Coordinates of C-alpha atoms in Angstrom, one line a residue:
M156 CA 20.3 182.8 151.9
Y157 CA 23.3 180.3 151.3
K158 CA 22.3 180.2 147.6
W159 CA 22.3 184.2 147.5
I160 CA 25.7 184.4 148.9
G161 CA 27.0 181.2 146.5
N162 CA 25.7 183.3 143.6
M163 CA 27.2 186.3 144.6
I164 CA 30.6 184.9 145.1
R165 CA 30.4 183.0 141.7
S166 CA 29.6 186.4 140.1
V167 CA 32.7 188.0 141.6
V168 CA 35.0 185.4 140.7
N169 CA 33.8 185.2 137.1
E170 CA 33.8 188.7 136.7
T171 CA 37.5 188.6 138.3
I172 CA 38.6 185.8 135.8
D173 CA 37.1 187.9 132.8
K174 CA 39.0 191.0 133.6
A175 CA 42.4 188.9 134.3
V176 CA 42.2 187.1 130.9
E177 CA 41.1 190.3 128.9
R178 CA 44.3 192.0 130.5
L179 CA 46.2 189.1 129.7
A180 CA 45.4 189.3 126.2
R181 CA 45.9 192.9 125.8
D182 CA 49.2 193.7 127.6
Q183 CA 52.4 193.7 125.9
Y184 CA 54.5 190.4 126.6
T185 CA 57.0 192.5 128.4
E186 CA 54.6 194.0 130.4
N187 CA 52.3 190.8 130.8
L188 CA 51.8 189.0 134.0
F189 CA 52.3 185.7 132.1
E190 CA 55.8 186.8 131.2
M191 CA 56.3 184.8 134.7
I192 CA 55.4 181.3 132.8
P193 CA 58.0 181.0 130.2
S194 CA 60.6 182.9 132.6
S195 CA 60.0 180.5 135.3
K196 CA 60.2 177.3 132.9
K197 CA 63.5 178.9 131.6
V198 CA 65.1 179.4 134.8
G199 CA 63.4 176.8 137.2
I200 CA 61.4 177.5 140.2
I201 CA 64.2 176.4 142.4
P202 CA 67.2 178.3 140.8
F203 CA 64.7 181.3 140.7
M204 CA 64.0 181.3 144.5
E205 CA 67.7 180.8 145.2
T206 CA 68.8 183.8 143.1
L207 CA 66.3 186.0 145.0
M208 CA 68.0 184.7 148.5
R209 CA 71.4 185.3 147.1
S210 CA 70.3 188.9 146.2
K211 CA 68.9 189.6 149.3
T212 CA 71.6 188.7 151.7
G213 CA 74.8 188.5 149.5
L214 CA 75.8 184.9 150.8
P215 CA 75.2 181.3 149.7
P216 CA 72.0 180.1 150.6
G217 CA 72.0 176.9 153.0
R218 CA 69.7 174.5 151.2
P219 CA 68.4 171.7 153.5
L220 CA 68.4 167.9 152.9
G221 CA 70.6 167.9 149.9
S222 CA 70.2 168.2 146.0
H223 CA 66.8 167.9 144.6
I224 CA 68.3 166.3 141.8
R225 CA 68.0 162.4 141.8
F226 CA 71.6 161.7 140.1
S227 CA 71.2 157.9 140.4
P228 CA 69.3 155.9 137.9
W229 CA 68.2 153.3 140.4
E230 CA 65.0 152.9 138.7
K231 CA 66.8 151.5 135.7
L232 CA 68.0 148.4 137.7
L233 CA 65.5 145.8 138.0
F234 CA 65.5 142.4 140.5
N235 CA 65.3 138.8 138.3
P236 CA 62.8 136.6 140.1
V237 CA 63.2 132.9 140.0
H238 CA 60.5 130.1 139.5
L239 CA 62.2 126.6 137.9
F240 CA 65.8 126.9 137.2
R241 CA 66.5 128.1 140.5
F242 CA 63.6 127.6 142.9
P243 CA 62.0 130.6 145.0
T244 CA 62.9 130.5 149.1
P245 CA 60.4 128.3 150.7
D246 CA 58.2 130.8 152.7
S247 CA 59.0 128.7 156.0
V248 CA 62.6 129.6 156.0
S249 CA 63.8 132.9 157.6
I250 CA 65.8 135.5 155.7
G251 CA 69.0 136.3 157.4
T252 CA 69.4 140.0 157.9
S253 CA 72.2 140.7 160.1
V254 CA 75.5 142.4 159.2
T255 CA 79.0 142.5 160.7
I256 CA 81.2 145.5 160.2
G257 CA 84.9 145.3 160.6
K258 CA 84.9 141.4 161.2
N259 CA 88.9 141.6 161.7
A260 CA 88.5 144.3 164.5
K261 CA 89.1 143.0 168.2
K262 CA 85.5 144.2 168.8
P263 CA 83.6 143.8 165.6
L264 CA 80.0 145.7 165.1
T265 CA 77.2 143.4 164.5
I266 CA 73.8 144.9 163.4
S267 CA 70.6 143.1 163.1
I268 CA 69.6 144.8 159.9
P269 CA 71.5 145.9 157.0
I270 CA 70.4 149.5 157.6
M271 CA 71.9 152.1 160.0
I272 CA 71.0 155.9 161.1
A273 CA 73.0 158.2 159.1
A274 CA 75.4 160.6 160.4
M275 CA 73.3 163.6 161.7
S276 CA 75.1 166.0 164.2
F277 CA 73.4 167.3 167.4
G278 CA 73.7 171.2 167.0
G279 CA 74.8 171.5 163.9
A280 CA 71.7 169.8 162.3
L281 CA 69.5 168.2 164.9
S282 CA 67.8 169.0 168.2
K283 CA 68.7 166.6 171.1
N284 CA 65.2 165.2 171.3
A285 CA 65.7 164.5 167.7
K286 CA 69.0 162.6 168.4
I287 CA 67.4 160.8 171.4
A288 CA 64.6 159.4 169.4
L289 CA 66.9 158.2 166.6
A290 CA 69.1 156.3 169.0
K291 CA 65.9 155.0 170.7
A292 CA 64.9 153.7 167.5
A293 CA 68.0 152.2 166.4
T294 CA 68.2 150.4 169.6
R295 CA 64.8 149.1 169.4
I296 CA 65.6 147.4 166.0
G297 CA 69.0 146.5 166.8
T298 CA 71.2 148.7 164.6
A299 CA 73.5 151.6 165.0
T300 CA 73.2 155.2 164.8
N301 CA 76.0 157.7 164.1
T302 CA 77.0 160.9 166.1
G303 CA 77.8 163.1 162.8
E304 CA 80.1 165.7 162.9
A305 CA 79.8 166.5 166.6
G306 CA 80.8 166.2 170.4
L307 CA 79.5 163.5 172.5
L308 CA 75.8 164.1 173.5
E309 CA 75.5 162.0 176.9
E310 CA 71.8 161.6 176.4
E311 CA 72.5 160.2 172.8
R312 CA 75.3 157.8 174.0
A313 CA 72.8 156.5 177.0
A314 CA 69.8 156.0 174.5
A315 CA 71.9 154.3 171.8
G316 CA 72.8 150.3 172.2
L317 CA 75.2 151.0 169.2
L318 CA 76.9 154.4 168.4
I319 CA 79.4 155.1 165.6
G320 CA 81.1 158.3 166.6
Q321 CA 82.7 160.4 163.9
Y322 CA 86.6 161.4 164.2
N323 CA 85.6 165.0 162.6
R324 CA 87.3 168.0 160.8
G325 CA 85.8 170.1 163.8
G326 CA 87.6 168.0 166.4
W327 CA 85.0 167.5 168.9
L328 CA 85.0 164.0 169.3
N329 CA 88.6 163.6 168.8
T330 CA 89.9 162.9 172.3
P331 CA 90.3 159.4 173.6
E332 CA 87.8 159.8 176.7
K333 CA 85.2 160.6 173.8
Y334 CA 86.0 158.2 170.9
G335 CA 86.9 155.5 173.4
R336 CA 83.2 155.2 174.0
M337 CA 82.2 154.4 170.7
D338 CA 81.2 151.1 169.4
A339 CA 82.9 151.9 166.0
I340 CA 85.1 155.0 164.8
E341 CA 84.3 156.8 161.4
I342 CA 87.1 159.0 160.3
Q343 CA 85.1 162.1 158.3
L344 CA 86.9 163.5 155.7
G345 CA 83.8 164.7 153.6
Q346 CA 80.2 164.2 152.9
G347 CA 78.0 163.8 149.6
A348 CA 76.3 167.2 150.1
Q349 CA 79.3 169.4 150.9
G350 CA 82.6 167.6 149.7
S351 CA 85.4 168.7 152.0
S352 CA 84.4 172.2 152.1
P353 CA 84.5 174.1 155.4
Q354 CA 81.6 175.0 157.6
R355 CA 81.0 177.4 160.4
T356 CA 78.0 178.0 163.0
A357 CA 78.1 181.5 164.3
A358 CA 78.4 181.7 168.2
K359 CA 74.8 183.4 168.1
N360 CA 73.2 180.4 167.2
I361 CA 75.2 178.1 169.8
G362 CA 73.0 177.3 173.0
P363 CA 74.3 176.2 176.2
E364 CA 74.0 172.4 175.7
F365 CA 75.5 172.6 172.0
R366 CA 78.4 174.5 173.8
E367 CA 78.9 172.0 176.5
A368 CA 78.8 168.9 174.2
F369 CA 81.3 170.5 171.7
G370 CA 83.5 171.8 174.1
I371 CA 83.4 175.2 172.6
A372 CA 84.3 178.4 174.5
E373 CA 81.8 181.2 175.1
G374 CA 81.8 183.6 172.0
D375 CA 83.6 181.0 169.5
D376 CA 82.0 179.8 166.6
A377 CA 82.0 176.0 165.8
V378 CA 84.1 175.6 162.8
I379 CA 84.5 172.5 160.6
H380 CA 87.7 172.7 158.7
S381 CA 88.2 171.4 155.0
R382 CA 91.1 169.1 156.4
L383 CA 91.1 166.7 159.3
P384 CA 93.5 168.8 161.8
G385 CA 96.9 166.8 162.1
V386 CA 96.3 165.1 158.8
D387 CA 98.3 166.6 155.9
T388 CA 99.8 163.4 154.4
K389 CA 98.6 160.1 153.6
E390 CA 101.2 158.7 156.3
D391 CA 99.6 161.0 158.8
F392 CA 96.3 159.2 158.0
M393 CA 97.7 155.8 158.3
K394 CA 99.3 156.6 161.5
L395 CA 95.8 157.8 162.9
V396 CA 94.1 154.8 161.5
R397 CA 96.5 152.5 163.2
R398 CA 96.4 154.1 166.5
L399 CA 92.7 154.6 166.8
K400 CA 92.5 150.8 166.3
A401 CA 95.1 150.0 168.8
E402 CA 93.7 152.3 171.4
T403 CA 90.0 151.1 171.0
G404 CA 90.0 147.5 169.4
V405 CA 86.6 148.7 167.6
P406 CA 86.1 148.8 163.9
V407 CA 88.0 152.1 162.3
G408 CA 86.8 153.3 159.1
L409 CA 86.8 156.1 156.6
K410 CA 84.1 158.3 155.2
F411 CA 84.6 160.3 152.4
A412 CA 82.5 162.1 149.5
A413 CA 81.9 160.2 146.5
T414 CA 84.2 161.0 143.5
H415 CA 85.6 160.3 140.2
H416 CA 89.0 159.7 142.2
L417 CA 87.5 157.3 144.4
E418 CA 89.9 154.3 143.3
K419 CA 93.0 156.3 144.6
E420 CA 91.2 157.0 147.8
L421 CA 90.2 153.3 148.3
Q422 CA 93.9 152.5 147.7
I423 CA 95.2 154.7 150.5
A424 CA 92.3 153.5 152.6
I425 CA 93.4 149.6 152.2
E426 CA 97.2 150.8 152.8
S427 CA 96.0 152.2 155.9
E428 CA 94.1 148.8 156.9
V429 CA 90.6 150.4 157.6
D430 CA 88.1 148.2 158.7
F431 CA 85.3 149.8 156.9
V432 CA 84.8 152.8 153.9
T433 CA 81.6 154.7 154.0
I434 CA 81.0 156.3 150.4
D435 CA 78.4 159.2 150.6
G436 CA 77.1 159.8 146.9
A437 CA 76.2 163.3 145.5
E438 CA 72.7 162.7 146.5
G439 CA 73.7 162.9 150.2
G440 CA 71.6 165.2 152.7
T441 CA 72.7 167.8 155.0
H442 CA 71.3 170.4 157.3
A443 CA 72.2 173.1 155.0
A444 CA 74.7 173.8 152.2
A445 CA 75.3 175.9 149.4
P446 CA 73.7 175.0 146.1
I447 CA 76.7 174.3 144.2
L448 CA 78.1 171.9 146.6
E449 CA 74.8 169.9 146.3
D450 CA 73.8 169.9 142.6
D451 CA 77.5 170.2 141.1
L452 CA 79.9 168.3 143.3
G453 CA 80.8 164.8 143.6
L454 CA 79.9 161.4 142.0
P455 CA 76.3 159.5 142.2
T456 CA 76.0 156.9 144.8
L457 CA 75.0 154.2 142.2
F458 CA 78.2 154.6 140.3
A459 CA 80.2 155.0 143.2
I460 CA 79.5 151.9 145.0
S461 CA 79.6 149.8 142.2
R462 CA 83.3 151.1 141.4
A463 CA 84.4 150.8 145.0
A464 CA 82.9 147.3 145.2
D465 CA 84.7 146.3 142.3
Y466 CA 88.1 148.1 143.1
L467 CA 88.0 146.5 146.8
A468 CA 87.4 142.9 145.0
A469 CA 90.1 143.4 142.5
K470 CA 92.7 144.4 145.2
G471 CA 91.7 141.2 147.2
A472 CA 90.3 143.6 150.2
A473 CA 86.5 142.9 150.0
R474 CA 86.6 140.3 152.5
D475 CA 88.4 142.7 155.1
V476 CA 87.1 146.0 154.3
S477 CA 83.1 146.6 154.8
L478 CA 81.6 148.8 152.2
I479 CA 78.8 151.1 153.4
A480 CA 76.6 153.2 151.0
T481 CA 75.0 156.4 151.7
G482 CA 73.4 159.3 149.9
G483 CA 70.2 159.4 148.4
L484 CA 68.9 155.9 149.4
I485 CA 65.1 156.5 150.3
T486 CA 63.3 153.4 149.4
P487 CA 63.8 149.4 150.3
G488 CA 64.4 149.2 146.5
D489 CA 67.3 151.7 146.5
S490 CA 68.9 150.3 149.5
M491 CA 68.6 146.6 148.3
K492 CA 70.3 147.6 144.9
A493 CA 73.1 149.1 146.6
L494 CA 73.6 146.0 148.5
A495 CA 73.5 143.9 145.3
L496 CA 76.1 146.1 143.8
G497 CA 78.6 145.2 146.5
A498 CA 77.8 147.2 149.6
N499 CA 77.8 145.4 152.9
S500 CA 75.2 147.8 154.8
V501 CA 73.5 151.4 154.0
Y502 CA 73.0 154.5 155.9
M503 CA 69.8 156.3 155.4
G504 CA 69.3 159.8 156.5
T505 CA 66.6 161.9 154.8
A506 CA 63.9 159.1 154.8
V507 CA 64.8 158.4 158.3
I508 CA 64.1 162.0 159.2
M509 CA 60.7 161.8 157.4
A510 CA 59.8 158.6 159.1
L511 CA 60.7 160.2 162.4
I512 CA 58.6 163.1 162.0
G513 CA 55.7 160.9 160.7
D514 CA 52.4 161.9 161.4
Q515 CA 53.5 164.7 163.7
A516 CA 54.0 166.9 160.7
A517 CA 50.4 168.1 161.3
K518 CA 51.9 170.0 164.2
T519 CA 53.6 172.5 161.8
L520 CA 51.6 172.5 158.9
P521 CA 50.8 174.8 156.8
F522 CA 52.8 177.8 158.1
E523 CA 56.1 176.1 159.0
P524 CA 58.0 173.0 157.5
P525 CA 57.7 169.7 159.3
T526 CA 61.5 169.5 159.7
G527 CA 61.2 172.4 162.0
L528 CA 60.2 169.6 164.6
V529 CA 63.7 168.1 164.5
V530 CA 66.2 170.7 163.4
Y531 CA 68.3 172.5 166.3
N532 CA 66.7 175.6 167.7
A533 CA 63.9 175.7 165.1
K534 CA 60.5 177.2 166.3
A535 CA 58.7 173.7 166.6
T536 CA 61.8 172.0 168.1
E537 CA 60.4 171.2 171.6
Q538 CA 57.0 170.1 169.9
L539 CA 58.3 166.8 169.0
D540 CA 57.2 163.5 171.2
V541 CA 60.3 161.6 171.3
E542 CA 58.3 158.3 172.2
R543 CA 55.9 158.7 169.4
S544 CA 58.7 159.3 167.1
E545 CA 60.8 156.5 168.3
M546 CA 58.0 154.1 167.2
S547 CA 57.5 155.9 164.1
L548 CA 60.8 155.2 162.9
F549 CA 60.9 151.8 164.3
H550 CA 58.1 150.8 162.0
F551 CA 59.5 152.3 159.1
L552 CA 62.8 150.4 159.4
N553 CA 60.8 147.3 160.2
A554 CA 58.6 147.5 157.2
T555 CA 61.6 148.3 155.2
V556 CA 63.5 145.2 156.0
R557 CA 60.3 143.2 155.6
E558 CA 60.1 144.5 152.2
M559 CA 63.8 143.6 151.4
E560 CA 63.0 139.9 153.0
L561 CA 60.0 139.4 150.4
L562 CA 62.4 140.3 147.8
C563 CA 65.0 137.6 148.9
Y564 CA 62.2 135.1 148.6
S565 CA 61.6 135.8 145.0
L566 CA 65.1 135.8 144.2
G567 CA 65.7 132.3 145.9
K568 CA 67.9 133.7 148.8
T569 CA 68.2 133.1 152.1
N570 CA 70.0 135.9 153.4
I571 CA 70.2 139.6 152.2
A572 CA 73.7 139.6 152.3
D573 CA 73.7 136.9 149.3
V574 CA 71.6 139.2 146.6
A575 CA 74.5 140.1 143.8
K576 CA 74.8 141.7 140.7
S577 CA 73.7 138.8 139.1
D578 CA 70.4 139.1 140.5
L579 CA 69.9 142.4 138.8
C580 CA 69.4 143.4 135.1
S581 CA 69.0 146.9 133.6
L582 CA 66.7 148.4 130.5
D583 CA 69.8 150.9 129.9
P584 CA 72.7 149.4 127.7
F585 CA 75.3 152.0 129.0
L586 CA 74.1 151.5 132.7
A587 CA 74.3 147.8 132.3
K588 CA 77.8 147.8 131.1
A589 CA 79.0 150.3 133.5
V590 CA 77.7 148.3 136.6
G591 CA 78.3 145.0 135.2
V592 CA 74.7 143.3 135.0
D593 CA 73.0 142.0 131.9
L594 CA 70.9 143.9 129.6
G595 CA 67.3 143.0 130.3
Y596 CA 65.8 142.8 126.8
V597 CA 68.6 140.6 125.6
S598 CA 69.2 137.1 126.7
H599 CA 72.2 136.4 128.9
E600 CA 73.8 134.4 125.7
N601 CA 73.4 137.4 123.4
Q602 CA 74.8 139.8 125.7
D603 CA 78.2 140.0 123.7
K604 CA 76.7 140.1 120.6
F605 CA 74.5 143.0 121.6
Y606 CA 77.5 145.1 122.7
G607 CA 79.7 144.0 119.6
E608 CA 76.9 145.6 117.6
F609 CA 77.5 148.7 119.4
H610 CA 81.1 149.0 118.0
R611 CA 79.8 148.9 114.3
I612 CA 77.4 152.0 114.8
P613 CA 78.3 155.6 114.5
F614 CA 78.2 157.7 117.7
A615 CA 75.6 159.7 116.3
D616 CA 73.0 157.2 115.7
M617 CA 73.5 155.7 119.4
P618 CA 70.0 156.9 120.5
N619 CA 68.3 154.5 118.1
I620 CA 70.9 151.5 118.5
T621 CA 68.9 149.8 121.1
D622 CA 65.8 149.2 119.1
T623 CA 67.7 148.0 116.2
V624 CA 70.2 145.6 117.6
A625 CA 67.3 144.1 120.0
R626 CA 65.1 143.5 116.4
E627 CA 68.1 141.9 114.9
D628 CA 69.1 139.9 117.4
A629 CA 65.4 138.4 117.9
E630 CA 65.5 137.6 114.3
S631 CA 68.6 135.8 114.7
V632 CA 67.5 133.7 117.5
Q633 CA 64.4 132.9 115.5
Q634 CA 66.6 131.6 112.6
T635 CA 68.7 129.5 114.9
P636 CA 67.5 125.8 114.6
L637 CA 66.8 124.3 118.3
Q638 CA 69.3 122.0 119.6

C-alpha cells in the first residue's frame, strides 16, 4: 500500500517537473517564470518586497531591527595572542570585568560587566513583560538596562537594580519626579537606525498602560520630535546638562547617531561637561524605521568609536568622559573589539532580544516571527514566559563575558579594560591605517616602509598593492643580515 502511494506521488512530481522545465524552455523570456531569477538578483529580494509594501500603502515601510547591512568590518580586526615576549595571564588569576561610568559624578554608575542592555522603549517597541524580563536579567548579572524613549514604567523601575533613563525628544521622562529616580540620565538626541528623524505612534495603537506610563491624553498620538523640546542652541544643551547634574548627582550623558560630524558634536559635549557619551552606529536596531534611515544614514559603529576615542584622548577628556559603543554589536568578539578601540562599555540590543526569546521561538514559528513574543501589542506578546526569558538572557550575558575573559588570558591581560588597540591587527591596510592598528602581514618594524610604498603606487593599481609590497618587504627582510 505504502509503496503504491509512494510510486504514485513520485510519478506526479516527475511529470510536473518535466512539464515545468519544458515550459521554461519554450516560453519567451519576457513571459517566462525564470525572468524572476535575474530580476530579483538585480533588485534584491529585500528591496523587492519593500517596493511592494510601498506600492500597497503609500507609506515608508517600518523595517524592524535596523539595517540588514553589516557596515562595520569587525571580522577584519584580529586579536594578537602572546606567549613569551609577554606571557599569557595565569589561569589562577581572575579577570576584572567591572566598569564605572561617570566617575566624576556624585553618584557614579558601576556595573559588574562591560555590557549593558540597549535602549528599547516600552510601548514604542517592547511589551511590559519583555521590559521586566530585561530588567530582571540585567539585575541578576549586575548590569544596567535602559528605558529607551519612554515614560516611567513602574514595573521596570522595580525590577531594575540599575536603570538608565532617557531624557527624550517625546518629553515623557523629562520631569524631576521621573528622571530623579534614575541611576544615570542619557539625553537622547538621536539613534543609529533613525538619526534625528521624527516618529509617531498613532493613538489607536496606544493601550491604557502605555498611555499611563507616558502621560498621554486619550486620543493623542505619541510624538517624538526631531529636536529635544527647549534645546535649540548649544547653550541650551549645556544648561540642560548642568541642571540635570546638579539636580540628581547621577552621571548625565549624551546619545546621538554616529555621524561624520562627530568631532564637532563631541566638542560641544566636552564643553557641556557630560559624564558619558553614547554613540549609536549606523547598524543600530529599532522597532521600526524607514529603510532609507537604516541603510543610508549615519556612520558605521567601528569607525565612529575609533574616531571618538581618538578625539576624546586628544582633548584630554578620555579620563573624564566615558565612551559607550552601540549599534550592531552581536558577538563577544564585536564587543571586545569596540572596547579595544577605546569604548569603556557597550550596549547590546538585537542580540539581547534574540537571547531573551531563546527557545521560546517555537511558540510562534512557523506562522509568526519570534519577535512577536516581545513586541508591544503583537499577537503572541502574552505568551512570553518572563522567568524563562530572564534566565535565557542571563545565560547569554554570562557566556558572552566568559568568552571575553578567555580572550584576556590569551592577551596577557588581567582586566577587560586593559585591552587596547595594540592588541589588535588587521588584514586590511586601509582599515589598519584608519583605526591605528598594525597591518597583520607586515611586522611592526616594517609598517612605515609598507605605507611608504603606498604613496608611490598609482591609485588605479591599489587593489594589487598588498601582494606586491608584502612580497618586496619579505625579500628585503631576507637580505638583511642578522644582528
